[in-house]
mmCIF file of C-alpha atoms in Angstrom:
data_model
loop_
_atom_site.group_PDB
_atom_site.id
_atom_site.type_symbol
_atom_site.label_atom_id
_atom_site.label_comp_id
_atom_site.label_asym_id
_atom_site.label_seq_id
_atom_site.Cartn_x
_atom_site.Cartn_y
_atom_site.Cartn_z
ATOM 1 C CA MET O 1 -16.176 32.913 -2.690
ATOM 2 C CA LYS O 2 -18.416 35.812 -1.700
ATOM 3 C CA HIS O 3 -18.918 37.040 1.870
ATOM 4 C CA VAL O 4 -21.346 39.484 3.208
ATOM 5 C CA ASN O 5 -19.770 42.361 5.140
ATOM 6 C CA ARG O 6 -21.486 41.289 8.400
ATOM 7 C CA ILE O 7 -22.657 37.875 9.430
ATOM 8 C CA MET O 8 -25.045 36.902 12.342
ATOM 9 C CA GLY O 9 -23.423 34.378 14.517
ATOM 10 C CA ILE O 10 -24.663 31.983 17.187
ATOM 11 C CA GLN O 11 -23.504 32.283 20.837
ATOM 12 C CA ALA O 12 -21.116 29.379 20.389
ATOM 13 C CA ALA O 13 -19.210 30.835 17.423
ATOM 14 C CA PRO O 14 -16.558 32.920 19.342
ATOM 15 C CA TYR O 15 -15.360 29.689 21.061
ATOM 16 C CA HIS O 16 -14.364 28.082 17.793
ATOM 17 C CA THR O 17 -10.922 28.314 16.291
ATOM 18 C CA HIS O 18 -9.757 26.971 12.853
ATOM 19 C CA SER O 19 -6.501 25.474 11.451
ATOM 20 C CA ASN O 20 -7.565 26.709 7.994
ATOM 21 C CA GLN O 21 -9.056 30.047 7.081
ATOM 22 C CA ARG O 22 -12.805 30.038 6.919
ATOM 23 C CA PHE O 23 -13.610 33.790 6.521
ATOM 24 C CA PRO O 24 -11.840 36.961 5.146
ATOM 25 C CA LEU O 25 -9.566 38.515 7.740
ATOM 26 C CA GLY O 26 -11.546 41.161 9.537
ATOM 27 C CA GLN O 27 -14.946 39.631 8.664
ATOM 28 C CA VAL O 28 -17.454 41.158 11.056
ATOM 29 C CA MET O 29 -19.697 38.842 13.056
ATOM 30 C CA GLU O 30 -22.513 40.049 15.376
ATOM 31 C CA LEU O 31 -24.278 37.912 17.952
ATOM 32 C CA PRO O 32 -27.882 38.329 18.944
ATOM 33 C CA ASP O 33 -26.956 40.205 22.136
ATOM 34 C CA GLY O 34 -25.053 42.861 20.133
ATOM 35 C CA ARG O 35 -21.511 41.643 20.787
ATOM 36 C CA ILE O 36 -19.255 42.116 17.740
ATOM 37 C CA TYR O 37 -16.317 40.198 16.675
ATOM 38 C CA ARG O 38 -13.659 40.282 13.919
ATOM 39 C CA TYR O 39 -12.043 37.190 12.308
ATOM 40 C CA ALA O 40 -8.289 37.058 12.675
ATOM 41 C CA GLU O 41 -5.170 35.056 11.979
ATOM 42 C CA ASN O 42 -2.786 34.450 14.913
ATOM 43 C CA GLY O 43 0.874 34.883 14.685
ATOM 44 C CA ALA O 44 3.798 32.713 15.907
ATOM 45 C CA VAL O 45 2.786 32.679 19.602
ATOM 46 C CA ALA O 46 -0.517 31.290 20.954
ATOM 47 C CA LEU O 47 -3.029 33.965 22.090
ATOM 48 C CA ALA O 48 -4.239 33.779 25.557
ATOM 49 C CA ALA O 49 -8.014 34.180 26.313
ATOM 50 C CA ALA O 50 -9.221 37.554 27.639
ATOM 51 C CA LYS O 51 -6.088 39.521 26.618
ATOM 52 C CA LEU O 52 -5.916 42.461 24.331
ATOM 53 C CA CYS O 53 -4.476 41.878 20.891
ATOM 54 C CA GLN O 54 -2.917 44.194 18.382
ATOM 55 C CA THR O 55 -1.878 44.231 14.678
ATOM 56 C CA MET O 56 1.452 42.668 13.903
ATOM 57 C CA ALA O 57 4.411 45.057 14.468
ATOM 58 C CA LEU O 58 5.765 46.520 11.097
ATOM 59 C CA GLY O 59 7.767 49.490 12.188
ATOM 60 C CA ALA O 60 8.654 52.438 9.962
ATOM 61 C CA ASN O 61 10.198 50.281 7.011
ATOM 62 C CA PHE O 62 6.838 50.388 5.180
ATOM 63 C CA ASP O 63 6.149 54.103 5.426
ATOM 64 C CA THR O 64 6.814 56.728 2.765
ATOM 65 C CA LEU O 65 8.289 54.275 0.162
ATOM 66 C CA ALA O 66 9.391 55.329 -3.311
ATOM 67 C CA ILE O 67 7.059 54.354 -6.243
ATOM 68 C CA GLN O 68 9.378 52.399 -8.539
ATOM 69 C CA ALA O 69 7.755 53.083 -11.888
ATOM 70 C CA ALA O 70 4.987 55.470 -13.151
ATOM 71 C CA ARG O 71 1.451 54.259 -13.253
ATOM 72 C CA ALA O 72 -1.289 55.631 -15.565
ATOM 73 C CA VAL O 73 -4.905 56.004 -14.616
ATOM 74 C CA GLY O 74 -6.658 52.532 -14.855
ATOM 75 C CA THR O 75 -3.429 50.560 -13.908
ATOM 76 C CA THR O 76 -4.036 47.603 -11.556
ATOM 77 C CA THR O 77 -0.504 47.323 -10.020
ATOM 78 C CA ILE O 78 1.706 49.602 -7.993
ATOM 79 C CA PRO O 79 5.544 48.863 -7.715
ATOM 80 C CA PHE O 80 7.403 50.193 -4.792
ATOM 81 C CA THR O 81 11.008 50.000 -3.441
ATOM 82 C CA THR O 82 11.549 48.266 -0.160
ATOM 83 C CA SER O 83 13.434 49.931 2.658
ATOM 84 C CA GLY O 84 15.075 48.074 5.387
ATOM 85 C CA SER O 85 12.913 44.928 5.275
ATOM 86 C CA THR O 86 12.356 41.947 3.010
ATOM 87 C CA VAL O 87 8.777 41.265 1.826
ATOM 88 C CA ALA O 88 7.213 37.844 1.781
ATOM 89 C CA GLU O 89 4.831 36.858 -1.100
ATOM 90 C CA ASN O 90 1.279 38.058 -0.423
ATOM 91 C CA GLN O 91 2.312 39.618 2.892
ATOM 92 C CA PHE O 92 0.126 42.588 2.084
ATOM 93 C CA ALA O 93 -2.824 40.539 0.690
ATOM 94 C CA ASP O 94 -6.114 42.090 1.890
ATOM 95 C CA GLY O 95 -4.187 44.999 3.349
ATOM 96 C CA THR O 96 -3.970 48.522 1.999
ATOM 97 C CA VAL O 97 -1.599 50.960 0.101
ATOM 98 C CA VAL O 98 -1.958 54.633 0.760
ATOM 99 C CA VAL O 99 -0.735 57.280 -1.793
ATOM 100 C CA GLU O 100 1.115 60.149 -0.159
ATOM 101 C CA ASP O 101 1.757 62.363 -3.269
ATOM 102 C CA VAL O 102 -0.171 65.472 -2.215
ATOM 103 C CA ALA O 103 0.571 67.456 -5.371
ATOM 104 C CA LEU O 104 -0.782 64.865 -7.875
ATOM 105 C CA ASN O 105 -3.205 62.708 -5.906
ATOM 106 C CA LEU O 106 -6.014 63.069 -3.379
ATOM 107 C CA GLY O 107 -4.872 60.663 -0.769
ATOM 108 C CA GLU O 108 -6.171 57.486 -2.317
ATOM 109 C CA ILE O 109 -6.216 54.321 -0.435
ATOM 110 C CA TYR O 110 -6.429 50.975 -2.311
ATOM 111 C CA PRO O 111 -7.138 47.442 -1.146
ATOM 112 C CA VAL O 112 -4.388 45.054 -2.042
ATOM 113 C CA LYS O 113 -5.215 41.598 -3.504
ATOM 114 C CA SER O 114 -1.603 40.301 -3.644
ATOM 115 C CA ASN O 115 2.066 41.209 -3.893
ATOM 116 C CA THR O 116 5.269 39.751 -5.092
ATOM 117 C CA SER O 117 8.132 38.844 -2.719
ATOM 118 C CA ALA O 118 11.172 41.207 -2.572
ATOM 119 C CA ALA O 119 14.550 41.345 -0.905
ATOM 120 C CA ASP O 120 15.949 44.654 0.458
ATOM 121 C CA PRO O 121 16.351 46.885 -1.451
ATOM 122 C CA ALA O 122 14.280 45.660 -4.306
ATOM 123 C CA THR O 123 10.968 46.256 -6.100
ATOM 124 C CA CYS O 124 7.743 44.832 -4.582
ATOM 125 C CA THR O 125 4.690 44.959 -6.891
ATOM 126 C CA LEU O 126 1.248 45.221 -5.327
ATOM 127 C CA THR O 127 -1.765 44.101 -7.333
ATOM 128 C CA LEU O 128 -5.160 45.845 -6.483
ATOM 129 C CA HIS O 129 -8.254 43.998 -5.723
ATOM 130 C CA ASP O 130 -10.484 42.978 -8.688
ATOM 131 C CA GLY O 131 -12.283 46.018 -10.114
ATOM 132 C CA VAL O 132 -10.000 48.485 -8.406
ATOM 133 C CA THR O 133 -7.664 50.623 -10.566
ATOM 134 C CA VAL O 134 -5.481 53.641 -10.008
ATOM 135 C CA LEU O 135 -7.531 56.742 -9.936
ATOM 136 C CA ASN O 136 -4.838 59.344 -10.442
ATOM 137 C CA ALA O 137 -1.588 58.852 -12.305
ATOM 138 C CA LEU O 138 1.408 57.920 -10.164
ATOM 139 C CA THR O 139 4.890 59.124 -10.713
ATOM 140 C CA THR O 140 8.330 58.116 -9.364
ATOM 141 C CA THR O 141 8.366 61.393 -7.407
ATOM 142 C CA GLY O 142 5.394 60.045 -5.270
ATOM 143 C CA LYS O 143 5.457 57.864 -2.097
ATOM 144 C CA VAL O 144 3.221 55.150 -0.842
ATOM 145 C CA THR O 145 2.781 53.488 2.660
ATOM 146 C CA VAL O 146 1.701 49.837 2.726
ATOM 147 C CA ARG O 147 -0.040 48.151 5.621
ATOM 148 C CA VAL O 148 -0.956 44.597 6.311
ATOM 149 C CA ASN O 149 -4.492 43.563 7.084
ATOM 150 C CA PRO O 150 -4.998 44.632 10.825
ATOM 151 C CA TRP O 151 -6.277 41.072 11.627
ATOM 152 C CA LYS O 152 -3.351 39.150 10.024
ATOM 153 C CA GLN O 153 -0.792 37.458 12.391
ATOM 154 C CA VAL O 154 -2.090 39.422 15.433
ATOM 155 C CA ILE O 155 -0.124 39.448 18.730
ATOM 156 C CA VAL O 156 -0.996 40.107 22.360
ATOM 157 C CA VAL O 157 -0.471 43.873 23.199
ATOM 158 C CA PRO O 158 3.169 44.081 24.630
ATOM 159 C CA THR O 159 3.968 45.048 28.234
ATOM 160 C CA VAL O 160 4.894 48.623 27.310
ATOM 161 C CA ALA O 161 1.457 49.274 25.669
ATOM 162 C CA PRO O 162 0.407 48.884 22.059
ATOM 163 C CA SER O 163 2.916 49.452 19.230
ATOM 164 C CA GLN O 164 0.136 49.135 16.731
ATOM 165 C CA MET O 165 -3.666 49.463 16.796
ATOM 166 C CA VAL O 166 -5.604 47.347 19.230
ATOM 167 C CA VAL O 167 -7.842 44.921 17.245
ATOM 168 C CA GLY O 168 -9.784 42.806 19.805
ATOM 169 C CA VAL O 169 -9.948 40.197 22.607
ATOM 170 C CA PRO O 170 -10.175 36.418 22.127
ATOM 171 C CA GLN O 171 -12.534 34.471 24.319
ATOM 172 C CA VAL O 172 -10.456 31.249 23.913
ATOM 173 C CA ILE O 173 -6.895 30.360 23.365
ATOM 174 C CA VAL O 174 -5.941 30.717 19.688
ATOM 175 C CA GLY O 175 -3.132 28.404 18.661
ATOM 176 C CA ILE O 176 -0.060 29.359 16.614
ATOM 177 C CA SER O 177 -1.073 30.288 13.084
ATOM 178 C CA ALA O 178 -4.694 29.370 13.850
ATOM 179 C CA TYR O 179 -7.773 31.487 13.083
ATOM 180 C CA GLY O 180 -10.434 32.764 15.439
ATOM 181 C CA TRP O 181 -12.615 35.517 16.574
ATOM 182 C CA LEU O 182 -11.555 38.673 18.454
ATOM 183 C CA GLN O 183 -14.140 40.652 20.262
ATOM 184 C CA THR O 184 -14.395 44.337 19.476
ATOM 185 C CA HIS O 185 -17.702 45.509 21.017
ATOM 186 C CA GLY O 186 -19.912 44.532 23.987
ATOM 187 C CA VAL O 187 -19.481 42.911 27.399
ATOM 188 C CA CYS O 188 -16.054 41.375 27.421
ATOM 189 C CA ASN O 189 -13.764 39.782 29.990
ATOM 190 C CA VAL O 190 -10.161 41.105 30.320
ATOM 191 C CA VAL O 191 -7.182 40.704 32.634
ATOM 192 C CA VAL O 192 -6.769 43.694 34.944
ATOM 193 C CA ASP O 193 -3.497 45.643 35.215
ATOM 194 C CA ALA O 194 -1.383 44.423 38.232
ATOM 195 C CA THR O 195 -0.798 47.992 39.466
ATOM 196 C CA VAL O 196 -4.462 48.779 39.739
ATOM 197 C CA THR O 197 -6.121 48.253 43.164
ATOM 198 C CA ALA O 198 -9.607 48.611 41.876
ATOM 199 C CA TRP O 199 -11.714 49.987 39.064
ATOM 200 C CA VAL O 200 -14.753 52.271 39.571
ATOM 201 C CA ILE O 201 -17.849 51.126 37.763
ATOM 202 C CA GLY O 202 -18.355 53.305 34.602
ATOM 203 C CA GLN O 203 -14.664 54.481 34.482
ATOM 204 C CA GLY O 204 -12.925 54.378 31.140
ATOM 205 C CA VAL O 205 -10.450 51.580 30.562
ATOM 206 C CA ARG O 206 -7.230 51.694 28.353
ATOM 207 C CA PRO O 207 -4.278 49.236 27.535
ATOM 208 C CA SER O 208 -1.982 48.555 30.277
ATOM 209 C CA GLU O 209 1.702 49.601 30.158
ATOM 210 C CA ASP O 210 2.683 47.031 32.918
ATOM 211 C CA ASP O 211 1.028 43.766 31.934
ATOM 212 C CA ALA O 212 0.920 42.260 28.484
ATOM 213 C CA GLY O 213 -2.658 42.235 27.093
ATOM 214 C CA GLY O 214 -3.932 43.763 30.319
ATOM 215 C CA ALA O 215 -6.317 46.750 30.826
ATOM 216 C CA ALA O 216 -5.955 49.619 33.191
ATOM 217 C CA PHE O 217 -8.063 52.600 34.466
ATOM 218 C CA LEU O 218 -7.946 55.554 32.036
ATOM 219 C CA ASP O 219 -6.577 58.316 34.231
ATOM 220 C CA PHE O 220 -6.150 61.590 32.326
ATOM 221 C CA ASP O 221 -4.028 63.048 35.083
ATOM 222 C CA GLU O 222 -1.527 60.158 34.762
ATOM 223 C CA ALA O 223 1.427 61.448 32.666
ATOM 224 C CA ALA O 224 1.949 59.744 29.326
ATOM 225 C CA GLN O 225 -0.709 57.135 29.999
ATOM 226 C CA ALA O 226 -3.961 58.797 28.863
ATOM 227 C CA ASP O 227 -2.821 58.645 25.225
ATOM 228 C CA LYS O 228 -3.024 54.734 25.254
ATOM 229 C CA GLY O 229 -6.577 55.236 24.117
ATOM 230 C CA LEU O 230 -10.023 54.293 25.381
ATOM 231 C CA ILE O 231 -10.968 50.581 24.773
ATOM 232 C CA GLY O 232 -14.149 50.542 26.907
ATOM 233 C CA PHE O 233 -15.765 51.089 30.305
ATOM 234 C CA ALA O 234 -15.612 49.202 33.608
ATOM 235 C CA ILE O 235 -18.693 47.152 34.495
ATOM 236 C CA ILE O 236 -17.459 46.070 38.003
ATOM 237 C CA ALA O 237 -14.729 47.052 40.439
ATOM 238 C CA GLY O 238 -11.893 44.814 39.088
ATOM 239 C CA THR O 239 -8.817 44.051 41.153
ATOM 240 C CA ASP O 240 -5.184 43.481 40.078
ATOM 241 C CA LEU O 241 -4.299 40.489 38.012
ATOM 242 C CA ASP O 242 -7.857 39.185 38.239
ATOM 243 C CA PHE O 243 -10.310 39.057 35.287
ATOM 244 C CA ALA O 244 -13.107 41.584 35.070
ATOM 245 C CA PRO O 245 -15.847 42.429 32.552
ATOM 246 C CA ILE O 246 -15.849 45.679 30.737
ATOM 247 C CA PHE O 247 -17.988 47.080 28.016
ATOM 248 C CA LEU O 248 -15.574 46.938 25.073
ATOM 249 C CA ARG O 249 -15.726 49.842 22.622
ATOM 250 C CA ILE O 250 -13.008 49.137 20.091
ATOM 251 C CA GLU O 251 -15.666 49.569 17.511
#
């Protein structure tokens, strides 16, 4: 099945969830008023409406992994050795693999079509998407980093702030292992950090470090909090643990 990179949706579309996948993960949908959404798969816990979500947590076990066997230009598979985690079949489908061998390569990033399952330590083989091949030869001295699709098995941003990239906000409850739309741009409702007494209209907003999935004022003078990243701007003066609209700017 072929899909365009951006579809135009109707106003009701963000309120629909699916038990079976209808679109590619990360599919972009734009509404007539300019709001933008991404199609996502939920993980093992239901997603609450109006809470910030992030990519599933992977940790460092999928960074800088050894290439198991050399690959010539034109090859369509890349085998790597797992490190500290088992890998499920097709865990990285529609994700990416990044080549870290600076001496022999140019920092290539490849889309992954599928992967084999692997215990730890063992060899996991990635198959690249149709029509994509290795551009520069890979050797066993090189390293790769693999990442799942950012919209695969997403979770609510933890209380201590994001452990992975923030990917959007659902407008409705998305059930366990269900599929739905996460808003990434435009007027959006979010829960307000409990420690915030009020927002000022036009202020920058960041992920909360106090309330899971919440948003807080982006105070550049607040130690260690400004680096949580800008997600949008306040539209009204929100109050603690209430819901308030912001202009979302994840993308």
